[in-house]
Coordinates of C-alpha atoms (C1' of nucleotides) in Angstrom, one line a residue:
Chain A
M493 CA 141.4 -17.9 -3.9
G494 CA 138.5 -20.6 -3.4
L495 CA 137.8 -23.4 -1.0
D496 CA 139.8 -25.8 -3.4
D497 CA 142.8 -23.8 -3.5
A498 CA 142.7 -24.1 0.5
C499 CA 141.7 -27.4 1.1
K500 CA 144.9 -28.7 -1.0
T501 CA 147.7 -26.2 1.4
C502 CA 149.3 -27.1 4.4
L503 CA 149.5 -25.2 7.3
V504 CA 152.9 -23.9 8.3
L505 CA 153.6 -22.5 11.3
G506 CA 156.8 -20.5 12.0
L507 CA 157.9 -19.1 15.0
G508 CA 160.9 -16.5 14.6
F509 CA 162.7 -13.4 16.6
S510 CA 164.8 -11.6 13.7
S511 CA 166.2 -7.6 13.3
T512 CA 164.6 -4.8 11.5
P513 CA 166.4 -5.2 8.0
E514 CA 167.1 -1.6 8.3
T515 CA 169.6 -1.7 11.0
P516 CA 172.0 -4.9 10.0
P517 CA 174.9 -5.8 12.4
K518 CA 178.3 -4.7 11.6
A519 CA 180.4 -7.7 10.6
E520 CA 182.3 -7.5 13.8
D521 CA 179.2 -8.3 15.7
Q522 CA 178.2 -11.3 13.5
T523 CA 180.8 -13.4 14.9
S524 CA 179.4 -16.5 17.3
K525 CA 180.8 -14.3 20.6
N526 CA 178.7 -11.4 19.8
P527 CA 175.1 -12.3 19.3
P528 CA 172.8 -9.4 18.0
T529 CA 170.4 -9.1 21.0
M530 CA 173.1 -6.6 22.8
T531 CA 174.8 -4.9 19.5
V532 CA 171.2 -4.0 18.0
P533 CA 168.4 -1.8 20.0
A534 CA 166.1 -4.9 21.6
A535 CA 162.8 -2.7 20.4
S536 CA 164.0 -3.3 17.0
F537 CA 163.3 -7.0 17.4
E538 CA 160.4 -8.7 16.0
P539 CA 159.0 -11.9 17.3
F540 CA 156.7 -13.3 14.5
L541 CA 154.6 -16.3 13.6
T542 CA 154.3 -16.9 10.3
L543 CA 151.2 -18.9 9.3
G544 CA 150.9 -19.6 5.3
L545 CA 148.3 -21.5 3.4
S546 CA 149.6 -21.9 -0.4
G547 CA 153.0 -20.8 0.6
E548 CA 152.1 -17.5 1.9
G549 CA 152.2 -16.1 5.3
Y550 CA 150.7 -14.0 7.3
R551 CA 153.8 -12.1 9.4
V552 CA 152.7 -11.4 12.6
T553 CA 154.6 -8.9 14.6
V554 CA 155.2 -8.1 18.1
T555 CA 157.7 -5.2 19.3
K556 CA 158.4 -4.9 22.3
N557 CA 159.7 -2.0 24.4
V558 CA 162.9 -2.0 25.7
D559 CA 164.3 0.9 27.7
E560 CA 167.4 1.8 25.3
N561 CA 170.0 3.2 27.6
K562 CA 169.1 -0.5 30.0
G563 CA 172.2 -2.2 27.7
G564 CA 174.0 0.9 27.9
Y565 CA 176.1 0.2 24.4
L566 CA 174.0 3.3 23.4
H567 CA 175.6 5.8 25.9
H568 CA 178.6 7.2 25.6
P569 CA 180.1 9.9 27.1
H570 CA 180.9 11.7 24.5
H571 CA 178.1 11.2 22.3
E572 CA 175.2 12.1 24.8
E573 CA 172.6 11.8 21.4
P574 CA 171.9 8.7 20.2
P575 CA 174.7 6.9 18.2
T576 CA 173.5 6.0 14.7
A577 CA 172.1 2.4 14.4
T578 CA 175.2 0.8 12.7
A579 CA 177.7 1.8 15.3
T580 CA 179.3 -0.3 17.8
A581 CA 179.8 0.7 21.5
R582 CA 183.2 0.1 20.6
D583 CA 183.2 2.2 17.4
L584 CA 181.9 5.2 19.9
Y585 CA 184.8 4.2 22.3
R586 CA 186.9 4.8 19.5
Q587 CA 185.9 8.4 18.6
A588 CA 186.2 9.3 21.9
S589 CA 189.4 7.5 22.7
P590 CA 192.0 10.8 23.6
D591 CA 195.7 10.6 21.6
P592 CA 196.7 6.8 22.5
S593 CA 200.2 8.1 23.2
A594 CA 198.3 9.6 26.6
V595 CA 198.0 5.8 27.9
S596 CA 201.5 4.1 28.1
S597 CA 201.6 0.6 27.3
F598 CA 203.5 -2.6 29.6
S599 CA 203.8 -5.5 27.4
S600 CA 206.1 -7.6 29.3
G601 CA 204.8 -9.5 32.2
R602 CA 201.2 -9.3 33.3
V603 CA 200.2 -7.5 30.3
K604 CA 196.7 -8.3 30.6
R605 CA 197.0 -7.5 33.9
E606 CA 198.5 -3.7 33.5
R607 CA 198.4 -3.4 29.6
D608 CA 196.7 -0.1 30.0
L609 CA 198.1 1.1 33.0
S610 CA 199.5 4.8 32.4
S611 CA 202.7 6.0 35.1
E612 CA 199.6 7.7 36.6
E613 CA 197.8 4.6 36.9
V614 CA 200.9 2.7 38.1
E615 CA 201.4 5.3 41.1
I616 CA 197.6 5.2 41.8
E617 CA 198.2 1.4 42.4
K618 CA 200.9 1.5 44.5
N619 CA 199.3 3.9 46.6
S620 CA 196.3 1.7 46.6
C621 CA 195.9 0.9 50.1
R622 CA 192.4 -1.1 49.2
V623 CA 194.5 -3.9 47.1
N624 CA 198.1 -5.3 47.6
D625 CA 198.5 -8.3 44.7
E626 CA 201.6 -9.5 46.3
D627 CA 202.6 -10.7 49.9
E628 CA 205.1 -10.5 52.0
D629 CA 206.9 -12.8 49.8
G630 CA 206.1 -11.5 46.4
I631 CA 203.9 -14.3 45.5
S632 CA 200.7 -12.9 43.5
A633 CA 198.2 -13.9 45.1
R634 CA 194.6 -13.1 44.1
K635 CA 193.2 -11.0 47.1
K636 CA 189.7 -10.4 45.9
L637 CA 187.8 -6.8 46.5
R638 CA 185.1 -5.9 48.4
L639 CA 184.0 -2.7 47.2
T640 CA 182.4 -0.5 50.1
K641 CA 179.1 0.7 49.9
E642 CA 180.1 4.4 49.0
Q643 CA 181.9 3.2 45.8
S644 CA 179.8 0.5 44.8
A645 CA 177.0 3.4 44.8
L646 CA 179.0 5.7 43.0
L647 CA 180.1 2.9 40.2
E648 CA 176.4 2.2 40.1
E649 CA 175.6 6.3 39.7
S650 CA 178.6 6.6 36.8
F651 CA 177.1 3.3 35.2
K652 CA 173.7 4.7 34.9
Q653 CA 175.1 7.8 33.1
R654 CA 177.2 6.1 30.8
S655 CA 178.0 2.1 30.4
T656 CA 181.1 2.6 28.8
L657 CA 184.3 4.8 30.5
N658 CA 187.1 6.9 28.4
P659 CA 190.3 6.7 29.8
N660 CA 190.1 9.7 31.3
Q661 CA 186.6 9.3 32.6
K662 CA 188.1 5.7 34.4
Q663 CA 191.2 7.7 35.9
A664 CA 189.0 10.3 37.3
L665 CA 186.6 7.6 39.1
A666 CA 189.7 5.6 39.9
R667 CA 191.1 8.6 41.6
Q668 CA 188.1 9.4 43.3
L669 CA 187.4 5.8 44.5
N670 CA 191.1 5.4 45.3
L671 CA 191.0 2.8 43.1
K672 CA 193.1 0.7 40.2
P673 CA 191.7 2.2 36.7
R674 CA 191.7 -0.7 35.9
Q675 CA 189.9 -1.9 38.7
V676 CA 187.1 0.2 37.5
E677 CA 187.5 -1.0 33.9
V678 CA 186.9 -4.6 35.4
W679 CA 183.6 -3.2 37.4
F680 CA 182.2 -2.0 34.1
Q681 CA 183.3 -4.4 32.4
N682 CA 181.1 -7.0 34.6
R683 CA 178.7 -4.7 35.2
R684 CA 177.7 -4.7 31.9
A685 CA 177.9 -8.1 31.5
R686 CA 175.6 -8.8 34.4
T687 CA 172.9 -6.2 33.1
K688 CA 173.1 -8.5 29.7
L689 CA 172.5 -11.3 31.4
K690 CA 169.7 -10.1 33.5
Q691 CA 168.1 -8.3 29.9
T692 CA 168.7 -11.9 28.6
G693 CA 166.6 -13.2 31.0
V694 CA 163.8 -11.0 30.5
D695 CA 164.0 -11.4 26.6
C696 CA 163.7 -15.1 27.2
E697 CA 160.6 -14.9 29.1
F698 CA 159.0 -12.4 27.1
L699 CA 159.9 -15.3 23.8
K700 CA 158.2 -17.8 26.2
R701 CA 155.0 -16.0 26.6
C702 CA 155.1 -15.1 22.9
C703 CA 155.8 -19.1 21.9
E704 CA 152.9 -20.3 24.4
T705 CA 150.7 -17.0 22.6
L706 CA 151.6 -18.0 18.8
T707 CA 151.4 -21.4 19.5
N708 CA 148.0 -21.3 21.1
E709 CA 147.3 -19.4 17.8
N710 CA 148.1 -21.9 15.5
R711 CA 146.2 -25.1 17.1
R712 CA 143.3 -22.5 16.8
L713 CA 144.0 -22.1 12.9
Q714 CA 144.6 -25.4 12.2
K715 CA 141.3 -26.4 14.0
E716 CA 139.8 -23.9 11.8
L717 CA 141.4 -25.4 8.9
Q718 CA 140.1 -28.7 9.7
E719 CA 136.6 -27.3 10.4
L720 CA 137.2 -25.6 6.5
K721 CA 138.0 -29.0 5.3
A722 CA 135.1 -30.8 6.7
L723 CA 132.6 -27.9 5.7
K724 CA 134.3 -28.1 1.8
T725 CA 133.8 -31.8 2.1
A726 CA 129.8 -32.0 3.1
A727 CA 129.1 -29.5 0.6
Q728 CA 131.4 -30.4 -2.7
P729 CA 128.4 -30.9 -4.8
F730 CA 126.1 -27.9 -4.3
Y731 CA 129.4 -25.7 -4.5
A732 CA 130.7 -27.4 -7.2
N733 CA 127.6 -25.8 -9.4
M734 CA 127.3 -22.6 -7.8
P735 CA 128.6 -19.3 -9.7
A736 CA 131.4 -17.5 -8.3
A737 CA 129.6 -14.1 -7.9
T738 CA 127.3 -15.8 -5.3
L739 CA 130.3 -16.6 -2.7
S740 CA 131.0 -13.2 -0.8
L741 CA 132.9 -12.4 2.5
C742 CA 131.3 -13.3 5.5
P743 CA 130.4 -10.5 7.5
L744 CA 131.3 -11.8 10.7
C745 CA 134.7 -12.7 10.0
E746 CA 135.0 -8.8 8.6
R747 CA 133.7 -7.5 12.2
T748 CA 136.3 -10.1 14.1
S749 CA 139.4 -9.7 11.7
G750 CA 140.4 -6.5 13.2
A751 CA 144.2 -6.1 15.0
G752 CA 144.1 -4.5 18.0
N753 CA 142.1 -7.1 20.4
P754 CA 143.9 -6.7 24.1
K755 CA 143.0 -9.9 24.5
R756 CA 145.1 -11.2 22.0
P757 CA 148.1 -9.3 22.1
F758 CA 149.4 -11.1 18.8
S759 CA 146.7 -11.7 17.0
M760 CA 146.3 -11.5 13.3
P761 CA 144.3 -11.0 10.3
S762 CA 142.1 -14.2 10.0
K763 CA 141.4 -15.4 6.7
P764 CA 138.4 -14.4 5.4
H765 CA 135.5 -17.0 5.4
F766 CA 133.3 -17.3 2.0
Y767 CA 129.9 -18.0 2.5
N768 CA 126.7 -18.7 0.7
H769 CA 124.8 -16.0 1.7
V770 CA 121.9 -17.5 0.3
T771 CA 122.3 -20.0 3.1
N772 CA 124.1 -19.9 6.4
P773 CA 127.1 -18.3 7.7
S774 CA 130.6 -20.7 7.3
A775 CA 130.6 -23.3 10.3
A776 CA 134.1 -21.2 11.1
C777 CA 132.4 -18.3 12.5
Chain B
dC23 C1' 198.4 1.6 -1.9
dA24 C1' 198.7 -2.7 0.0
dT25 C1' 200.4 -5.5 4.4
dA26 C1' 202.0 -6.8 8.6
dC27 C1' 202.5 -5.4 13.0
dT28 C1' 201.5 -2.9 17.2
dG29 C1' 198.9 -1.5 21.0
dA30 C1' 193.7 -0.5 23.2
dT31 C1' 190.2 -2.1 24.1
dC32 C1' 186.2 -4.6 23.8
dC33 C1' 183.1 -8.9 25.3
dC34 C1' 183.4 -13.4 26.7
dA35 C1' 184.0 -17.7 29.7
dT36 C1' 185.8 -19.0 33.6
dT37 C1' 188.4 -18.9 38.3
dA38 C1' 188.0 -17.8 42.9
dC39 C1' 187.4 -15.5 46.7
dG40 C1' 184.4 -14.0 50.5
dT41 C1' 179.8 -13.6 52.0
dC42 C1' 175.5 -15.9 53.8
dA43 C1' 172.3 -18.9 55.0
Chain C
dG1361 C1' 182.4 -24.9 62.8
dG1362 C1' 181.9 -26.9 58.0
dT1363 C1' 179.8 -26.7 53.4
dG1364 C1' 176.9 -24.9 49.5
dA1365 C1' 175.2 -21.6 46.7
dC1366 C1' 175.9 -17.1 45.8
dG1367 C1' 177.6 -12.7 44.0
dT1368 C1' 181.3 -10.2 42.2
dA1369 C1' 185.9 -9.6 41.8
dA1370 C1' 189.3 -10.6 38.1
dT1371 C1' 192.0 -13.3 35.1
dG1372 C1' 193.1 -15.2 30.4
dG1373 C1' 192.0 -15.6 25.6
dG1374 C1' 190.1 -14.0 21.0
dA1375 C1' 187.9 -10.5 18.6
dT1376 C1' 188.3 -6.1 16.0
dC1377 C1' 189.9 -1.3 14.7
dA1378 C1' 193.5 2.2 14.1
dG1379 C1' 198.0 3.7 13.6
dT1380 C1' 201.9 3.0 12.2
dA1381 C1' 206.2 1.4 9.4

DNA sequence: CATACTGATCCCATTACGTCA
DNA sequence: GGTGACGTAATGGGATCAGTA
C-alpha cells in the first residue's frame, strides 16, 4: 500500500465491547432482560477500537481481570469446579436440584409468596418469631424485617461460598437463622442483584476510561493522517518519479510501534511510515 | 415423538419499610 | 418532630426449563 492508497481512504473509528466468539451466550440469555454481562465471565469481554484505512482495521483489545467469583454465577454448591462456559447458573441450579417432589407447592392465594414452601417451611414460618405477615386482624401487612448482624454475617458468609442455594441448603440456612426459606431466597436474590449493580458500576467506569483513551488515540491518528496527506501533497511530483524499491520502512516507526508501552495501555501498532532514506524520515516521525 | 401443561426457579423492576443525617 | 435520601426486604411479573400426561 502506497501513499496514494492511504490518502484516498477515510479514517474509521469504531469503539465496541463484545464477548469472545468462543463463548456464545445461550439463547435464553440473549433476551433483553438478560444482558450478557452477567452470563459471560467479564474477563471474556474485549473493548476494542477499530481504526481502518482502506476498510481494514486494527483491533485493539483490552482484557480486564475480574474475579470470576464476584458475579457469583459460576459458583454452585454441587459444582465446585468452574462450570462450562455455556452453562448458566440456572442450568447448574437445576442440575443440582433434588427430586422436585421433595418440595411441595402451594398454587393458590399468594402463589409467588409461598410457592416453594414445603410443609417444613410452613412450620418454620409459623414458628418464626421475627416475622409476622399478618396482624391481629388477619390483614396482610408488609412488615419489613431487619436482619440482625449475626444473620447478615452468616448470610454473607454463605454468599461468599456460593451465590445460589439449592433447596436443602436454603432449608438448612433458614433453620440456622430462624428465618423462612423464602426470606433466605429473597436475600440471596437481592444480594446477587446488588453484586451485579456494583459490578456494572465498575464496568461503566472501566469503559469510560477505555473510551477516553481510545478517543485520544483516534485523535492522534487523525492528526498523523493529516500530516501524511500534507506531506504527500507537498512531495507529489518527487515521489511520482521515484522507483518503489527506494521506499522502505522508517526505522523510527519500527522502533515505536511495538506493543507493551505502559503509558499507552490500548496502544496499537502504528501504521508504518514509508520514507525516502535518501532524504529525511517522514514528518510523522 | 410432539405438544400442552404445570411446577420450580431464576432475574428484573418496582414497592415500601426502617434508619439516619 | 418532619423530611428526604438511602439501603434493603419483599412483591409481582415474565422467562426458561424439566417432568409429566
